[in-house]
């Protein structure tokens, strides 16, 4: 099982994830979070579909809210009681999906 | 444009929508709302995909939150400042998708 990251590991992983991103990920309420904004619903849901396939393959699933072109993502690893490398892997896959 | 329903119209439409449903829709924070619970993420996201296609065809989109098998839906018509027949049409289509 993936282990919860220490504060030091978390900060390093966040720096690495956000490198080169116009809009970065943050830690919010103990979760790895980002608001994605797309032009319309089709673009937003296409992103969600790509992310859903990755999430299912990883067997690691997001919490997310969508309204029209907005997708608010919050990632955590329930079994580990916090953020693990799995959350960063899913976040990176989401960024690859929008790249 | 669809007009905001009166309280009387809303109550009648809600009764009609919920007739025969094991778990009904409610009015929450001025929106037509329901929590759908599925066995797993694949079932939940399959439902969302079916609903997304209908929503796009209607050009009327949901607010929704998903975590694993749970999908919390809240429907409102922003242009009308409240709940309209469009919300009930999308809700009925969502029920058809899970039936």
CSV table of C-alpha atoms in Angstrom, one decimal:
chain,number,residue,atom,x,y,z
A,1,UNK,CA,0.0,0.0,0.0
A,2,UNK,CA,1.2,3.5,-0.7
A,3,UNK,CA,2.3,5.3,2.4
A,4,UNK,CA,1.2,8.8,3.4
A,5,UNK,CA,3.9,11.3,2.4
A,6,UNK,CA,5.7,13.3,5.1
A,7,UNK,CA,5.5,17.1,4.9
A,8,UNK,CA,9.0,17.2,3.3
A,9,UNK,CA,8.1,14.6,0.7
A,10,UNK,CA,4.8,16.4,0.1
A,11,UNK,CA,6.5,19.8,-0.6
A,12,UNK,CA,9.0,18.2,-2.9
A,13,UNK,CA,6.4,16.3,-4.8
A,14,UNK,CA,4.2,19.4,-5.1
A,15,UNK,CA,7.1,21.4,-6.5
A,16,UNK,CA,7.9,18.7,-9.0
A,17,UNK,CA,4.2,18.3,-10.1
A,18,UNK,CA,3.7,22.1,-10.5
A,19,UNK,CA,6.9,22.7,-12.4
A,20,UNK,CA,6.0,24.3,-15.7
A,21,UNK,CA,2.3,24.4,-15.0
A,22,UNK,CA,0.5,27.7,-15.7
A,23,UNK,CA,-1.9,26.8,-12.9
A,24,UNK,CA,-0.7,24.7,-10.0
A,25,UNK,CA,-2.0,22.1,-7.5
A,26,UNK,CA,-2.5,23.0,-3.9
A,27,UNK,CA,-3.0,21.2,-0.6
A,28,UNK,CA,-6.5,22.0,0.5
A,29,UNK,CA,-8.2,20.3,3.5
A,30,UNK,CA,-5.4,17.7,3.5
A,31,UNK,CA,-6.1,16.8,-0.2
A,32,UNK,CA,-4.2,17.5,-3.4
A,33,UNK,CA,-6.5,19.9,-5.2
A,34,UNK,CA,-6.9,21.8,-8.4
A,35,UNK,CA,-9.6,23.7,-10.3
A,36,UNK,CA,-9.5,23.0,-14.0
A,37,UNK,CA,-11.5,25.4,-16.2
A,38,UNK,CA,-12.4,24.5,-19.7
A,39,UNK,CA,-14.3,26.4,-22.4
A,40,UNK,CA,-17.4,24.2,-22.2
A,41,UNK,CA,-19.0,21.1,-20.9
A,42,UNK,CA,-17.8,18.8,-23.7
A,43,UNK,CA,-14.2,19.8,-23.0
A,44,UNK,CA,-14.6,19.4,-19.3
A,45,UNK,CA,-16.3,16.0,-19.5
A,46,UNK,CA,-13.8,14.8,-22.1
A,47,UNK,CA,-11.1,15.5,-19.6
A,48,UNK,CA,-13.1,13.7,-16.9
A,49,UNK,CA,-13.5,10.7,-19.1
A,50,UNK,CA,-9.8,10.5,-19.8
A,51,UNK,CA,-9.0,10.9,-16.1
A,52,UNK,CA,-11.7,8.3,-15.2
A,53,UNK,CA,-10.0,5.6,-17.4
A,54,UNK,CA,-6.7,6.3,-15.8
A,55,UNK,CA,-8.2,6.3,-12.3
A,56,UNK,CA,-9.8,3.0,-12.9
A,57,UNK,CA,-6.6,1.5,-14.3
A,58,UNK,CA,-4.8,2.7,-11.2
A,59,UNK,CA,-7.6,1.6,-9.0
A,60,UNK,CA,-7.3,5.0,-7.4
A,61,UNK,CA,-10.2,7.4,-7.8
A,62,UNK,CA,-10.7,11.2,-7.5
A,63,UNK,CA,-13.2,13.2,-5.7
A,64,UNK,CA,-14.4,15.8,-8.1
A,65,UNK,CA,-17.1,18.3,-8.7
A,66,UNK,CA,-18.2,19.5,-12.2
A,67,UNK,CA,-20.4,22.3,-13.4
A,68,UNK,CA,-20.3,23.2,-17.1
A,69,UNK,CA,-16.6,23.9,-17.9
A,70,UNK,CA,-15.3,23.7,-14.3
A,71,UNK,CA,-13.9,20.6,-12.7
A,72,UNK,CA,-12.7,20.8,-9.1
A,73,UNK,CA,-10.5,17.9,-8.2
A,74,UNK,CA,-9.4,16.7,-4.7
A,75,UNK,CA,-7.1,13.7,-4.4
A,76,UNK,CA,-6.4,11.7,-1.3
A,77,UNK,CA,-5.7,8.1,-0.4
A,78,UNK,CA,-8.3,7.0,2.0
A,79,UNK,CA,-6.5,3.8,3.0
A,80,UNK,CA,-3.4,5.8,4.0
A,81,UNK,CA,-5.3,8.6,5.7
A,82,UNK,CA,-3.7,11.3,3.6
A,83,UNK,CA,-1.8,12.1,0.4
A,84,UNK,CA,0.4,9.4,-1.2
A,85,UNK,CA,2.4,9.0,-4.4
A,86,UNK,CA,-0.8,7.6,-6.0
A,87,UNK,CA,-2.4,11.0,-5.7
A,88,UNK,CA,0.6,12.6,-7.4
A,89,UNK,CA,0.5,9.9,-10.1
A,90,UNK,CA,-3.2,10.6,-10.8
A,91,UNK,CA,-2.6,14.4,-10.8
A,92,UNK,CA,0.2,14.0,-13.3
A,93,UNK,CA,-2.0,11.8,-15.5
A,94,UNK,CA,-4.7,14.5,-15.3
A,95,UNK,CA,-2.1,17.1,-16.5
A,96,UNK,CA,-1.1,14.8,-19.3
A,97,UNK,CA,-4.8,14.6,-20.3
A,98,UNK,CA,-5.1,18.3,-20.7
A,99,UNK,CA,-1.6,18.9,-22.2
B,1,UNK,CA,-36.4,30.0,-22.4
B,2,UNK,CA,-37.8,27.7,-19.7
B,3,UNK,CA,-39.5,29.6,-16.9
B,4,UNK,CA,-38.9,29.1,-13.2
B,5,UNK,CA,-41.6,26.9,-11.7
B,6,UNK,CA,-44.0,28.2,-9.1
B,7,UNK,CA,-44.1,26.4,-5.8
B,8,UNK,CA,-47.3,24.6,-6.8
B,9,UNK,CA,-45.8,23.5,-10.1
B,10,UNK,CA,-42.6,22.4,-8.4
B,11,UNK,CA,-44.5,20.2,-5.9
B,12,UNK,CA,-46.5,18.6,-8.6
B,13,UNK,CA,-43.5,18.0,-10.8
B,14,UNK,CA,-41.6,16.5,-7.8
B,15,UNK,CA,-44.4,14.1,-7.0
B,16,UNK,CA,-44.6,13.0,-10.7
B,17,UNK,CA,-40.8,12.5,-10.9
B,18,UNK,CA,-40.6,10.6,-7.6
B,19,UNK,CA,-43.5,8.3,-8.3
B,20,UNK,CA,-42.3,4.7,-8.2
B,21,UNK,CA,-38.7,5.6,-7.3
B,22,UNK,CA,-37.2,3.7,-4.4
B,23,UNK,CA,-35.1,6.8,-3.6
B,24,UNK,CA,-36.5,10.2,-4.5
B,25,UNK,CA,-35.4,13.7,-5.5
B,26,UNK,CA,-35.5,16.6,-3.1
B,27,UNK,CA,-35.3,20.3,-3.2
B,28,UNK,CA,-32.0,21.4,-1.6
B,29,UNK,CA,-30.7,24.9,-1.6
B,30,UNK,CA,-33.1,25.8,-4.3
B,31,UNK,CA,-31.9,23.0,-6.6
B,32,UNK,CA,-33.4,19.6,-7.6
B,33,UNK,CA,-31.1,17.2,-5.9
B,34,UNK,CA,-30.4,13.5,-5.5
B,35,UNK,CA,-27.6,11.3,-4.3
B,36,UNK,CA,-27.1,8.2,-6.5
B,37,UNK,CA,-25.1,5.4,-5.0
B,38,UNK,CA,-23.6,2.7,-7.2
B,39,UNK,CA,-21.5,-0.4,-6.4
B,40,UNK,CA,-18.3,1.0,-7.8
B,41,UNK,CA,-16.6,3.7,-9.8
B,42,UNK,CA,-17.2,2.1,-13.2
B,43,UNK,CA,-21.0,2.0,-12.6
B,44,UNK,CA,-21.0,5.6,-11.3
B,45,UNK,CA,-19.0,7.0,-14.1
B,46,UNK,CA,-21.0,5.0,-16.7
B,47,UNK,CA,-24.1,6.7,-15.3
B,48,UNK,CA,-22.4,10.1,-15.5
B,49,UNK,CA,-21.4,9.4,-19.1
B,50,UNK,CA,-24.9,8.6,-20.1
B,51,UNK,CA,-26.2,11.6,-18.3
B,52,UNK,CA,-23.5,13.8,-19.9
B,53,UNK,CA,-24.6,12.9,-23.4
B,54,UNK,CA,-28.2,13.7,-22.6
B,55,UNK,CA,-27.2,16.9,-20.9
B,56,UNK,CA,-25.2,18.0,-23.9
B,57,UNK,CA,-28.0,17.2,-26.3
B,58,UNK,CA,-30.4,19.2,-24.1
B,59,UNK,CA,-27.8,22.0,-23.7
B,60,UNK,CA,-28.7,21.8,-20.0
B,61,UNK,CA,-25.9,20.7,-17.7
B,62,UNK,CA,-25.8,19.3,-14.1
B,63,UNK,CA,-23.8,20.3,-11.1
B,64,UNK,CA,-22.5,17.1,-9.7
B,65,UNK,CA,-19.9,15.6,-7.3
B,66,UNK,CA,-18.5,12.1,-7.6
B,67,UNK,CA,-16.4,10.0,-5.3
B,68,UNK,CA,-16.1,6.3,-6.1
B,69,UNK,CA,-19.6,5.0,-6.4
B,70,UNK,CA,-21.4,8.1,-5.2
B,71,UNK,CA,-22.8,10.8,-7.5
B,72,UNK,CA,-24.5,13.9,-5.9
B,73,UNK,CA,-26.5,15.7,-8.5
B,74,UNK,CA,-28.0,19.2,-8.1
B,75,UNK,CA,-30.0,20.7,-11.0
B,76,UNK,CA,-31.0,24.3,-11.6
B,77,UNK,CA,-31.5,26.6,-14.5
B,78,UNK,CA,-29.1,29.5,-14.1
B,79,UNK,CA,-30.8,31.6,-16.8
B,80,UNK,CA,-34.1,31.3,-15.0
B,81,UNK,CA,-32.8,31.8,-11.5
B,82,UNK,CA,-34.3,28.6,-10.2
B,83,UNK,CA,-35.7,25.2,-11.1
B,84,UNK,CA,-37.5,24.8,-14.5
B,85,UNK,CA,-39.0,21.9,-16.5
B,86,UNK,CA,-35.5,21.4,-18.0
B,87,UNK,CA,-34.2,20.3,-14.6
B,88,UNK,CA,-37.1,17.8,-14.4
B,89,UNK,CA,-36.4,16.5,-17.9
B,90,UNK,CA,-32.7,16.0,-17.1
B,91,UNK,CA,-33.6,14.3,-13.8
B,92,UNK,CA,-36.0,12.0,-15.6
B,93,UNK,CA,-33.4,11.1,-18.1
B,94,UNK,CA,-30.9,10.3,-15.3
B,95,UNK,CA,-33.5,8.0,-13.8
B,96,UNK,CA,-34.0,6.3,-17.2
B,97,UNK,CA,-30.2,5.9,-17.4
B,98,UNK,CA,-30.1,3.9,-14.1
B,99,UNK,CA,-33.4,2.0,-14.7
